[in-house]
C-alpha positions as a LaTeX table, in Angstrom:
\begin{tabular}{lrrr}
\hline
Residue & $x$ (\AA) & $y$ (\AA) & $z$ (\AA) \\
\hline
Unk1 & $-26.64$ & $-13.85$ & 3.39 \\
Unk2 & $-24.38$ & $-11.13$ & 1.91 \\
Unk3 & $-25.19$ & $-9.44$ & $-1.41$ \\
Unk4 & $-23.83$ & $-9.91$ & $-4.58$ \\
Unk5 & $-21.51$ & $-7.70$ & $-6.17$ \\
Unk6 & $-22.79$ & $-8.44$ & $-9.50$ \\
Unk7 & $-24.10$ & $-5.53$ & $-11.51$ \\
Unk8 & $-27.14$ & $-7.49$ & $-11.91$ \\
Unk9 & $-27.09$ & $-8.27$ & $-8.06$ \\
Unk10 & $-30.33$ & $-8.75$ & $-6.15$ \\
Unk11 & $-30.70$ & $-5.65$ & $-4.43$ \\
Unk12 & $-29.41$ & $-3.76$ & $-7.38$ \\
Unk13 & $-32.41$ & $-5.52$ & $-9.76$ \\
Unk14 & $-34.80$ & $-4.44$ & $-6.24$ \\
Unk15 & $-33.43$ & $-0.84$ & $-5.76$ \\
Unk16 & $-32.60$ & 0.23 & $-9.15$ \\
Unk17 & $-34.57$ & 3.22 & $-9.73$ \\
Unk18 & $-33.36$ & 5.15 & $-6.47$ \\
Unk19 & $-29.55$ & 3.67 & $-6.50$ \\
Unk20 & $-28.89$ & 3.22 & $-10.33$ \\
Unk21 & $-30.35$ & 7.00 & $-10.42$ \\
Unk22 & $-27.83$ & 8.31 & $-8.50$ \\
Unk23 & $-24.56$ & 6.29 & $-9.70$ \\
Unk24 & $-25.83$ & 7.59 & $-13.24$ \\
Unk25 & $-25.36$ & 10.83 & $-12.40$ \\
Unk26 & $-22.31$ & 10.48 & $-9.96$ \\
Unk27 & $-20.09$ & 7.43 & $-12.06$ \\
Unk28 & $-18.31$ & 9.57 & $-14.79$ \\
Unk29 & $-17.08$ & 11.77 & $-12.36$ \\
Unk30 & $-15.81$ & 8.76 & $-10.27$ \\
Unk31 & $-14.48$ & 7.32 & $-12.95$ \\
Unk32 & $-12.60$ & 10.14 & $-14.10$ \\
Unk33 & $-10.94$ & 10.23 & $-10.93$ \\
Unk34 & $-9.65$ & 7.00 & $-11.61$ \\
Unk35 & $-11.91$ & 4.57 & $-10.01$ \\
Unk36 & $-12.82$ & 1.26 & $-11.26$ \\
Unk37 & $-15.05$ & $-0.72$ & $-12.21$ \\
Unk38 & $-15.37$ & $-3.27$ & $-8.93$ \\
Unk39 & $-15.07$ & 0.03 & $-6.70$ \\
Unk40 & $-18.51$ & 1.56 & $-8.36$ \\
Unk41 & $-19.88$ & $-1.69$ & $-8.13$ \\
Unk42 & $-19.68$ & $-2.46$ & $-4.80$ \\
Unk43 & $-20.40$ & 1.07 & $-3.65$ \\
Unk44 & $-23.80$ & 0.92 & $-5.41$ \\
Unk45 & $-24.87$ & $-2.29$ & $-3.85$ \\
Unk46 & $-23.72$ & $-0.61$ & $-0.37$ \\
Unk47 & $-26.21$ & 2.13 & $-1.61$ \\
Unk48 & $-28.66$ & $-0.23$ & $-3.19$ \\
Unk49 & $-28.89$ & $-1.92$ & 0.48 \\
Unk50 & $-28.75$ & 1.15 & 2.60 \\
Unk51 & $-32.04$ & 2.05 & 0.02 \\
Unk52 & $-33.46$ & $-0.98$ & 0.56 \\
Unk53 & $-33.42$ & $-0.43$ & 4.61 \\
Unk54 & $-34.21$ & 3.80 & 4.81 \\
Unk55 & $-35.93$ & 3.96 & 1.38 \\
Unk56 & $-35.43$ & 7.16 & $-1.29$ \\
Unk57 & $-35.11$ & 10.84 & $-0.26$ \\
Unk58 & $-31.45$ & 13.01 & 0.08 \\
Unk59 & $-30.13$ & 10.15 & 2.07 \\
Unk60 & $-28.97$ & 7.86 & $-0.72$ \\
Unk61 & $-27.56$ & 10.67 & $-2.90$ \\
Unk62 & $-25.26$ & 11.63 & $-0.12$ \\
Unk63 & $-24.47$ & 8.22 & 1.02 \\
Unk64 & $-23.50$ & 7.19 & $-2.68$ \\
Unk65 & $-21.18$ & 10.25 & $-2.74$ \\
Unk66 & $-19.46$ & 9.11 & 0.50 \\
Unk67 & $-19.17$ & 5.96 & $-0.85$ \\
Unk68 & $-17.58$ & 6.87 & $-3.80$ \\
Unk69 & $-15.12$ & 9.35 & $-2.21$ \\
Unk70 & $-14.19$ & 6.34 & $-0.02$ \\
Unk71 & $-13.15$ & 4.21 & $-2.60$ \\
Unk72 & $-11.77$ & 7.10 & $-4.74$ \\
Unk73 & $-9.78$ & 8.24 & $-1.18$ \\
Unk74 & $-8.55$ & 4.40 & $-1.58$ \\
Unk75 & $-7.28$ & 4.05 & $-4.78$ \\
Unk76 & $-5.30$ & 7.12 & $-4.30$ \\
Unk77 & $-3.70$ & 4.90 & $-1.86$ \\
Unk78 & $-5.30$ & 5.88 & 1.61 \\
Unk79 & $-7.12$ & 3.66 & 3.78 \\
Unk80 & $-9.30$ & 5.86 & 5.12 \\
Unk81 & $-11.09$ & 8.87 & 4.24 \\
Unk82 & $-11.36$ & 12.26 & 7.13 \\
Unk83 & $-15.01$ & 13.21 & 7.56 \\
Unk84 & $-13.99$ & 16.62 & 7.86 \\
Unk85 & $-16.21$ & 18.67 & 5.71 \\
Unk86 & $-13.46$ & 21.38 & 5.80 \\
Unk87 & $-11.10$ & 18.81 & 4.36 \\
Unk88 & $-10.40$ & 16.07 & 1.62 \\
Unk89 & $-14.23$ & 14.76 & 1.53 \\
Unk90 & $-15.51$ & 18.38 & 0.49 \\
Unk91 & $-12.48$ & 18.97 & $-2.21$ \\
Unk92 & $-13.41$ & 14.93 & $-3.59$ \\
Unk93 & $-17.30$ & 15.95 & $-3.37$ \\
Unk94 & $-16.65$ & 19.05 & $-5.80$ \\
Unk95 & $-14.02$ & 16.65 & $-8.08$ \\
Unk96 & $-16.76$ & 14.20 & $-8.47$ \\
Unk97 & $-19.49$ & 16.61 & $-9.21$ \\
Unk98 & $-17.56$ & 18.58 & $-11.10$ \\
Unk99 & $-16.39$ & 16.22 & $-13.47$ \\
Unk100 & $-20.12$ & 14.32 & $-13.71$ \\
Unk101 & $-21.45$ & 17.63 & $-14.55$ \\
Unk102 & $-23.36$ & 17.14 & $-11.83$ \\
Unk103 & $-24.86$ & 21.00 & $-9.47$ \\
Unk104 & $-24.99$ & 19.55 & $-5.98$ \\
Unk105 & $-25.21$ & 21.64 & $-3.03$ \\
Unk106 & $-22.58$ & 20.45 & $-1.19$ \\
Unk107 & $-22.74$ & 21.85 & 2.31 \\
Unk108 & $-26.22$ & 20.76 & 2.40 \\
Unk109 & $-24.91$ & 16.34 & 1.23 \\
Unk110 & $-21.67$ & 17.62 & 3.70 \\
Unk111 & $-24.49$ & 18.08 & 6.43 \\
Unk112 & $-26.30$ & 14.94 & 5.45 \\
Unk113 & $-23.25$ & 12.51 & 5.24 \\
Unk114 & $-22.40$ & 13.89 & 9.03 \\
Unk115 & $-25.87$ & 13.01 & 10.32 \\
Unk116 & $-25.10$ & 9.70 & 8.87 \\
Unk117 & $-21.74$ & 9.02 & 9.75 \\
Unk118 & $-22.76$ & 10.66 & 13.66 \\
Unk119 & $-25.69$ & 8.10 & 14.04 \\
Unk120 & $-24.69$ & 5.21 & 12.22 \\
Unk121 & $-26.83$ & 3.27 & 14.22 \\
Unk122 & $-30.03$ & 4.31 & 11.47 \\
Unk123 & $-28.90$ & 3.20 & 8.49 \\
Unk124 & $-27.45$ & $-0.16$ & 7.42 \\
Unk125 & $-23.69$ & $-0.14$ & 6.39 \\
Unk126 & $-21.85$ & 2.27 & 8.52 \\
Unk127 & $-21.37$ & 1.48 & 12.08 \\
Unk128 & $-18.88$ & 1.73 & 14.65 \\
Unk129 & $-15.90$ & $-0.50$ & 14.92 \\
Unk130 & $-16.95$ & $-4.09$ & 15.80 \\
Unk131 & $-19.59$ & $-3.57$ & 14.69 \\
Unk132 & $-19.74$ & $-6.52$ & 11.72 \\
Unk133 & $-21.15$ & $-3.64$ & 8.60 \\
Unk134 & $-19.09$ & $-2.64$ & 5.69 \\
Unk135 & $-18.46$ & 0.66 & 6.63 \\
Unk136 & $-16.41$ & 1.67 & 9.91 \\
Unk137 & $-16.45$ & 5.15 & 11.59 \\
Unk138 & $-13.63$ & 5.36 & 13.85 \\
Unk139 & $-11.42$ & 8.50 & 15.09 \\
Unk140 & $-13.83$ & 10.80 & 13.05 \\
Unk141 & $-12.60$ & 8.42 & 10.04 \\
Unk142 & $-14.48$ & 6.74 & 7.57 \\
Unk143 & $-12.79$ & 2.99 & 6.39 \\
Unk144 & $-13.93$ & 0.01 & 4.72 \\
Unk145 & $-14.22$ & $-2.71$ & 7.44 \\
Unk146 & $-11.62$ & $-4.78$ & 5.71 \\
Unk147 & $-9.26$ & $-1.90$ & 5.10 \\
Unk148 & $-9.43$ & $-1.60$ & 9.01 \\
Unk149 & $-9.33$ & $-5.14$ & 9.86 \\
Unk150 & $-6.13$ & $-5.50$ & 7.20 \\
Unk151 & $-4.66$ & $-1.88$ & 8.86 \\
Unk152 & $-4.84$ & $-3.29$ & 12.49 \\
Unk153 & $-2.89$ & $-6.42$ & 11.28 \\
Unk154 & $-0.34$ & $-5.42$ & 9.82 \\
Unk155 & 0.35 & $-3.00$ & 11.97 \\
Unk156 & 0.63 & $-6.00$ & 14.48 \\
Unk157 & 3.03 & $-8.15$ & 12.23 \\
Unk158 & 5.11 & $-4.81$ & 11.77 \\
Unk159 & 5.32 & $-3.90$ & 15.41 \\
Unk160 & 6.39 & $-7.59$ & 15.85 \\
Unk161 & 9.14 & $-7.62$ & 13.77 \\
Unk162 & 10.48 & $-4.03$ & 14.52 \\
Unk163 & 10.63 & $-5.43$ & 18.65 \\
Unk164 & 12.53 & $-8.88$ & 17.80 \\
Unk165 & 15.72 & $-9.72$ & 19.12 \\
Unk166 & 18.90 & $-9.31$ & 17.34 \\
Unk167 & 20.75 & $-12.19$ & 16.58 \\
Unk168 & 23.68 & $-10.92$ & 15.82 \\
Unk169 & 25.68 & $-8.39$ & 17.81 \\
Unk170 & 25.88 & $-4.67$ & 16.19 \\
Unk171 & 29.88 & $-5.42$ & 15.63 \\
Unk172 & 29.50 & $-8.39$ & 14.22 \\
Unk173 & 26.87 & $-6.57$ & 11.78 \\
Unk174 & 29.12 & $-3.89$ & 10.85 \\
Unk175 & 32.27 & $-6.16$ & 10.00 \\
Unk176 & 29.78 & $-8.59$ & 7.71 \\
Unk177 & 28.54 & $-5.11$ & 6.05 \\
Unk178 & 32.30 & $-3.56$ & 5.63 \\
Unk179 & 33.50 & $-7.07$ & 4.05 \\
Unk180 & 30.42 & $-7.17$ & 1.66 \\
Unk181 & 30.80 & $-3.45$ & 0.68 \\
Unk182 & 34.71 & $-4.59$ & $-0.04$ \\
Unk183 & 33.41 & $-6.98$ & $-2.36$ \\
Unk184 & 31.46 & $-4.98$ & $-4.48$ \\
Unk185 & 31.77 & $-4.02$ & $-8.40$ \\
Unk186 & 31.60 & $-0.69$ & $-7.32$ \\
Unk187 & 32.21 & 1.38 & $-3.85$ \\
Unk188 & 29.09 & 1.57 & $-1.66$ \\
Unk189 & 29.10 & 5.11 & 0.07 \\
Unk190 & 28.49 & 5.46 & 3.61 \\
Unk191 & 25.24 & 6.22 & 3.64 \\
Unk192 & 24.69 & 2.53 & 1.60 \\
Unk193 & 26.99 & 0.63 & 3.82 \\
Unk194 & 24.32 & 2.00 & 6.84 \\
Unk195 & 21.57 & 1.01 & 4.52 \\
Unk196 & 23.47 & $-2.70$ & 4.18 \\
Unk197 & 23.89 & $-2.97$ & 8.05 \\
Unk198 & 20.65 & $-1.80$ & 9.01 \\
Unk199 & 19.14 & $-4.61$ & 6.51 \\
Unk200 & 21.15 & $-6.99$ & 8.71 \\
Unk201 & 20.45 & $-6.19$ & 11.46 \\
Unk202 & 16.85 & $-7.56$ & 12.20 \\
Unk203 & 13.40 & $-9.48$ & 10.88 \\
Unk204 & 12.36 & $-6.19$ & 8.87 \\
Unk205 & 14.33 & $-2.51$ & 7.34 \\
Unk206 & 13.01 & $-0.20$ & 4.56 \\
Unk207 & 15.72 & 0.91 & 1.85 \\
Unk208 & 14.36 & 4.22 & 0.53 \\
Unk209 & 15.87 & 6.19 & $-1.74$ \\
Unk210 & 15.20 & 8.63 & $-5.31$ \\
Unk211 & 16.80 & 7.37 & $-8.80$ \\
Unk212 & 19.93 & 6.79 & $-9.18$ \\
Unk213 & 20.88 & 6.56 & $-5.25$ \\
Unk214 & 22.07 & 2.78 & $-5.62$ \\
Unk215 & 19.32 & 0.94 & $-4.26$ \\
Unk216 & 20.13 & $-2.03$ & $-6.61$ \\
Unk217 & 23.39 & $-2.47$ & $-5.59$ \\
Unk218 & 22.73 & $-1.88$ & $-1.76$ \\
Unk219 & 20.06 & $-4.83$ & $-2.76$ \\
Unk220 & 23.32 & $-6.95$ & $-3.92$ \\
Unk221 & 25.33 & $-6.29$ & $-1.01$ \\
Unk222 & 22.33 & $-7.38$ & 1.31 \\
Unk223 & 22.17 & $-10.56$ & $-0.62$ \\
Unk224 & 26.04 & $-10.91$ & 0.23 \\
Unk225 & 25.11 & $-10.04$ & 3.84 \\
Unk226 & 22.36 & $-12.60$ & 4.34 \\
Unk227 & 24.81 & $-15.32$ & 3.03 \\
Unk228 & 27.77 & $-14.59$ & 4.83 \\
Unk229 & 25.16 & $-14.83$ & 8.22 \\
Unk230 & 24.70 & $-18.28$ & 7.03 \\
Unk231 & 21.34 & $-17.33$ & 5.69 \\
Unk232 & 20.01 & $-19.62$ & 3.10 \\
Unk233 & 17.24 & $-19.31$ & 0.05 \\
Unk234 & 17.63 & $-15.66$ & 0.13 \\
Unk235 & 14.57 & $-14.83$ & $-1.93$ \\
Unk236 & 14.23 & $-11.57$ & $-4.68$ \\
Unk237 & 10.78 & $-10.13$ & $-5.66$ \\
Unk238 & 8.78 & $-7.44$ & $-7.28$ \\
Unk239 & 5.51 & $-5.93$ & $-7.94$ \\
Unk240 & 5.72 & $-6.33$ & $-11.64$ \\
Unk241 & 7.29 & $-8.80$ & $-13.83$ \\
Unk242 & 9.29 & $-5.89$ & $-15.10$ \\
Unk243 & 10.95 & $-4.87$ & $-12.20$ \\
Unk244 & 11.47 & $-8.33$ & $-10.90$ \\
Unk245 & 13.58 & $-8.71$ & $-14.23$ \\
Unk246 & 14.98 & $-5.34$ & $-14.24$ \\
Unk247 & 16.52 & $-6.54$ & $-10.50$ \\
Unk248 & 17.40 & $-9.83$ & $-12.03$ \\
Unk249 & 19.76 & $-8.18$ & $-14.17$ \\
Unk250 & 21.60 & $-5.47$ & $-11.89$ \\
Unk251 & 22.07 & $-8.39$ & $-9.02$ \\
Unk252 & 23.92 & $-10.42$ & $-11.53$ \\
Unk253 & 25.70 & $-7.66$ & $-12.93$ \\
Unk254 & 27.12 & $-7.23$ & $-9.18$ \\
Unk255 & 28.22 & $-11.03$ & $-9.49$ \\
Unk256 & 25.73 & $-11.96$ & $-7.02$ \\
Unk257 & 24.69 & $-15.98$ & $-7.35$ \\
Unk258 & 21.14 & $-15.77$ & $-6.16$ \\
Unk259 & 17.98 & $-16.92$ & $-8.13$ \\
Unk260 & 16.15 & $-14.66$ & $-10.25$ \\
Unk261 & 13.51 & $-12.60$ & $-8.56$ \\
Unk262 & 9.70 & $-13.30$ & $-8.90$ \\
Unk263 & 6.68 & $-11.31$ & $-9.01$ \\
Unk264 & 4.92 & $-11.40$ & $-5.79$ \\
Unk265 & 2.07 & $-13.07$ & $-6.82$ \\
Unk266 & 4.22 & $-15.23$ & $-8.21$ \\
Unk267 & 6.10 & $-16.37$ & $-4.63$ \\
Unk268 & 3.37 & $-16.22$ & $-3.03$ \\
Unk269 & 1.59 & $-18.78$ & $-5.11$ \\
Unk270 & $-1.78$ & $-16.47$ & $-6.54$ \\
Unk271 & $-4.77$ & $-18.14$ & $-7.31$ \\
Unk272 & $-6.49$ & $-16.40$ & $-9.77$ \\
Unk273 & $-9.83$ & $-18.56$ & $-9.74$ \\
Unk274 & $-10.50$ & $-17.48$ & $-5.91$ \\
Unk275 & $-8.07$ & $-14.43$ & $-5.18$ \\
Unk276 & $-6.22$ & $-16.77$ & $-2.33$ \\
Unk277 & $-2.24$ & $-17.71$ & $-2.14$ \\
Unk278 & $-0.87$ & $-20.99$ & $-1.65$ \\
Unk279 & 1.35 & $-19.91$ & 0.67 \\
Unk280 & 0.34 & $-18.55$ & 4.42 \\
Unk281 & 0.60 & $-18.99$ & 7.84 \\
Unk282 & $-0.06$ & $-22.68$ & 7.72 \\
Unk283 & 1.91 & $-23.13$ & 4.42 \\
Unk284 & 4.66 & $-20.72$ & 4.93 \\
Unk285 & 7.11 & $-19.58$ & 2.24 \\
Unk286 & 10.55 & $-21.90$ & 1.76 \\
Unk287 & 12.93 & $-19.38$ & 1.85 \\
Unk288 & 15.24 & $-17.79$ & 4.50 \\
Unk289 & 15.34 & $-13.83$ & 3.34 \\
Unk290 & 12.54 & $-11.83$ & 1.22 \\
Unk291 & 13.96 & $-8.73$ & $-0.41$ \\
Unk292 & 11.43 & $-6.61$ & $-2.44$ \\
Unk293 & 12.69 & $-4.44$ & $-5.13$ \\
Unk294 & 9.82 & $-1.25$ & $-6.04$ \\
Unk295 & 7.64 & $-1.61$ & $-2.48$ \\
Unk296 & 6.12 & 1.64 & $-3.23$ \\
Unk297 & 4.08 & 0.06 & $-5.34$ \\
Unk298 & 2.63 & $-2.19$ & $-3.08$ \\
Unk299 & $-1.01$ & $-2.22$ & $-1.56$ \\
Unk300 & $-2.02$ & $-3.13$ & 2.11 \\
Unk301 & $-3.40$ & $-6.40$ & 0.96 \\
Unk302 & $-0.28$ & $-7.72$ & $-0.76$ \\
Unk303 & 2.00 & $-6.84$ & 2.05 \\
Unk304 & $-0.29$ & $-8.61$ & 4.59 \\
Unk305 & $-0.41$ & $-12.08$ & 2.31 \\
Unk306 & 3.18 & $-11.28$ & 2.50 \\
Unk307 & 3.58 & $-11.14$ & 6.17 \\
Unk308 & 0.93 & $-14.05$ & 6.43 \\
Unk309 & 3.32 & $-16.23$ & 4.43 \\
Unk310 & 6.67 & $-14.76$ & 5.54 \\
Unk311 & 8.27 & $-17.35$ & 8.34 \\
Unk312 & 8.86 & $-15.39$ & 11.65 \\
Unk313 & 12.09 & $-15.41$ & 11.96 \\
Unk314 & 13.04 & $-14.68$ & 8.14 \\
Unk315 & 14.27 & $-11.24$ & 7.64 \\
Unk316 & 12.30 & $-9.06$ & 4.95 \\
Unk317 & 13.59 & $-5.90$ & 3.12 \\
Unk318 & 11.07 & $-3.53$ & 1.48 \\
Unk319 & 13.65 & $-1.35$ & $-0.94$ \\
Unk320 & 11.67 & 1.94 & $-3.13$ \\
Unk321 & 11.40 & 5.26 & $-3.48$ \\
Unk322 & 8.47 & 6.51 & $-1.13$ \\
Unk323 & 8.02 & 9.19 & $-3.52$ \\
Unk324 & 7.24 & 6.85 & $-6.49$ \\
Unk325 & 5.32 & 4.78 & $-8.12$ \\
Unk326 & 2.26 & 4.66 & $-5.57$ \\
Unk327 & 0.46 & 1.46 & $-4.77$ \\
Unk328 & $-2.30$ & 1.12 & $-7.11$ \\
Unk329 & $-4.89$ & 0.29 & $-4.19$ \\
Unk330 & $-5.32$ & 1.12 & $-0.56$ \\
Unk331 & $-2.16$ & 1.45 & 2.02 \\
Unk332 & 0.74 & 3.01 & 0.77 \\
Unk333 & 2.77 & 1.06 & 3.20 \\
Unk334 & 6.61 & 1.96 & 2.14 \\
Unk335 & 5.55 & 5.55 & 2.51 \\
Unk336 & 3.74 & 5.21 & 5.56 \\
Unk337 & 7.02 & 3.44 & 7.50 \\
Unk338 & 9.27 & 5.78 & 5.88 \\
Unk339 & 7.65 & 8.67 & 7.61 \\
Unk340 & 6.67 & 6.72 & 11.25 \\
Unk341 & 9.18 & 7.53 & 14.17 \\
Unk342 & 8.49 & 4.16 & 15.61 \\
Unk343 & 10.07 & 2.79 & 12.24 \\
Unk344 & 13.07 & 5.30 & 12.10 \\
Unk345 & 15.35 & 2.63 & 13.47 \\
Unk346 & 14.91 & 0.66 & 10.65 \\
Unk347 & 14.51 & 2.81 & 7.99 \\
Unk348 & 17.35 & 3.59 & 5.85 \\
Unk349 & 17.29 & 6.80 & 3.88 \\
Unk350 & 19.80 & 7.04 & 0.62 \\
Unk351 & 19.84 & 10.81 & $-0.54$ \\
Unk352 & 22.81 & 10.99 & $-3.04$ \\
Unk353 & 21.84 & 10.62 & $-6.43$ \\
Unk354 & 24.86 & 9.39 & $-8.99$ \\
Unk355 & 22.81 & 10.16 & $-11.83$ \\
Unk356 & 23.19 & 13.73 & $-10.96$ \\
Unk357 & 25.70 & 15.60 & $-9.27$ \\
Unk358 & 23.12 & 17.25 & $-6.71$ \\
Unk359 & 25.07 & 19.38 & $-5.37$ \\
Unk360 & 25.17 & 21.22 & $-8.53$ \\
Unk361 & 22.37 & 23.93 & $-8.94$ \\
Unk362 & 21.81 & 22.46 & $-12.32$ \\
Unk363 & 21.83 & 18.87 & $-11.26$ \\
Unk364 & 19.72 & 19.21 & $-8.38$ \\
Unk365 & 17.32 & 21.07 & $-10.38$ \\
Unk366 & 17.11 & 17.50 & $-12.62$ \\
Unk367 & 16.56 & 15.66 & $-9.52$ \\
Unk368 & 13.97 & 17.31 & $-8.30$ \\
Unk369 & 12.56 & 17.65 & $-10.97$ \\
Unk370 & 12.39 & 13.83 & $-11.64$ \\
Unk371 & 11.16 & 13.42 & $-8.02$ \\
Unk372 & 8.34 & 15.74 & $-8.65$ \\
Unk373 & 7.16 & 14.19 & $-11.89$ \\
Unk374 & 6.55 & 11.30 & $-9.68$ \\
Unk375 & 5.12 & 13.21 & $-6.73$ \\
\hline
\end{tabular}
């Protein structure tokens, strides 16, 4: 029987004075580091049931502050949070206290959440991996067992992808991405012709690049390139129903005869009523090509219903800035492949911005500028 994430759940309603307590004190901090509403709910009833198991005393105080750090470590986009107390837990300890204005002796809930997370075996939510409780302690790491279960698949799928055969030879790739760049509104550079032939050239590639670095229109010349492979129901998407129109509208401006892109959740098939797609491994997407226009933005979640749904042998391209606009959940994915040498071959970096002339001190000064805003 699992518990309820309602805020009136069982164990909440059982365990309220000792867990509410503390999540009184503790919430407006979290909150003001930008977590949510279903992230301090289920990291009370992890509390409320870890209560229910040890009963009251320091434990609960400093497991509710792990908890919280956690989920706060996870909407900042990480999967995981490092447990050590020299590092990112202590600095999101002080943050939440701090802003709760909340005194809390932190080495002595540091020294408390490592007895915890060092015997896991005495309390009733963190354990080691496999071993079926909501926490996970792994590599001195503290996850949510789905974040780690979701982590080790896609990983998977990636590593699958990145090791499939080409079907094309790299000549052949290079002429199809040389006649494609010919037929372009406006000259691709050589830096976007290797973005365009990379694309090409297997099931996955990354297109990563700051504004104004024409990742739109090496999006239109990969279009060109899947259809001149003989690729059909080359598919356009987005996080937002923003940026799926904003690509709409720069793809047809290149001339390109594609449909227009979707939201994600929108391809996929989202059910709102029970937080499931339509489409997956057993109903897979109809479509021959998946391009993805702002991937920084999303979460580990998405991109593995993505995967699920995506047929093997359909190329996808994940095209961002790995410097912007961060997923708004756990797994930071675009980032995380950008920087990964076991991804290099298929990453394609564009670093010439036409928006400014960066090799002017002035210019580059804008860019950066506009990079670090976004930072």
């Amino acid at each position: 029987m699992t518990a309820s994430l309602h805020p009136r759940g069982t164990l909440r309603a059982r365990f309220e004075p000792v867990a509410s307590d503390v999540f009184r004190r503790l919430g407006v901090g979290a909150r003001s580091c930008d977590l949510g509403d279903e992230g301090l709910y289920l990291a009370e009833e992890l509390v409320a049931a870890d209560v229910g198991w040890l009963g009251s005393g320091e434990h609960p105080e400093a497991l509710a502050i792990l908890v919280l750090a956690l989920m706060i470590a996870q909407r900042q986009g990480s999967t995981r949070l490092p447990l050590d107390p020299k590092g990112p837990l202590r600095t999101l300890i002080g943050d939440v206290a701090r802003l709760a204005g909340v005194e809390l002796d932190i080495p002595r809930v540091l020294r408390t959440i490592t007895n915890l997370t060092k015997a896991p075996r005495f309390n009733s939510v963190i354990g080691m991996r496999g071993a079926r409780l909501p926490l996970v302690v792994e590599a001195d790491c503290l996850y949510t067992e789905r974040a780690r279960w979701l982590e080790d698949r896609v990983s998977a799928r990636i590593a699958e992808r990145i090791a499939a055969p080409r079907v094309h030879e790299a000549n052949q790739i290079a002429a199809i991405a040389a006649r494609v760049a010919a037929e372009s509104t406006r000259p691709l550079s050589a830096e976007q012709c290797r973005a365009v032939e990379i694309a090409l050239s297997g099931r996955l590639a990354v297109v990563t690049g700051g504004p104004g670095t024409g990742k739109t229109l090496v999006a239109a010349a990969i279009v060109r390139g899947f259809t001149a492979m003989g690729i059909e129901h080359v598919t356009l998407a987005a996080q937002t129903g923003k940026a799926a129109n904003r690509l709409t509208e720069v793809i047809a401006e290149q001339r390109v005869i594609v449909e227009p892109a979707q939201t994600l959740h929108r391809l996929l098939g989202y059910r709102a009523g029970s937080r499931t797609f339509g489409h997956h491994a057993q109903s897979p997407l109809p479509v021959g090509a998946v391009i993805v226009d702002e991937a920084s933005m999303i979460d580990l979640e998405l991109v593995d219903a993505l995967l699920d749904a995506l047929p093997a042998d359909a190329p996808l391209v994940l095209i961002g800035d790995a410097h912007q606009l961060p997923a708004i959940d756990a797994g930071q994915v675009l980032a995380d492949l950008t920087g990964d040498k076991i991804a290099a071959p298929i990453v394609a970096v564009l670093e010439k911005s036409y928006r400014q002339d960066t090799s002017d001190p002035d210019g580059r000064a804008v860019y950066d500028a506009a990079r670090a805003i976004h930072d």
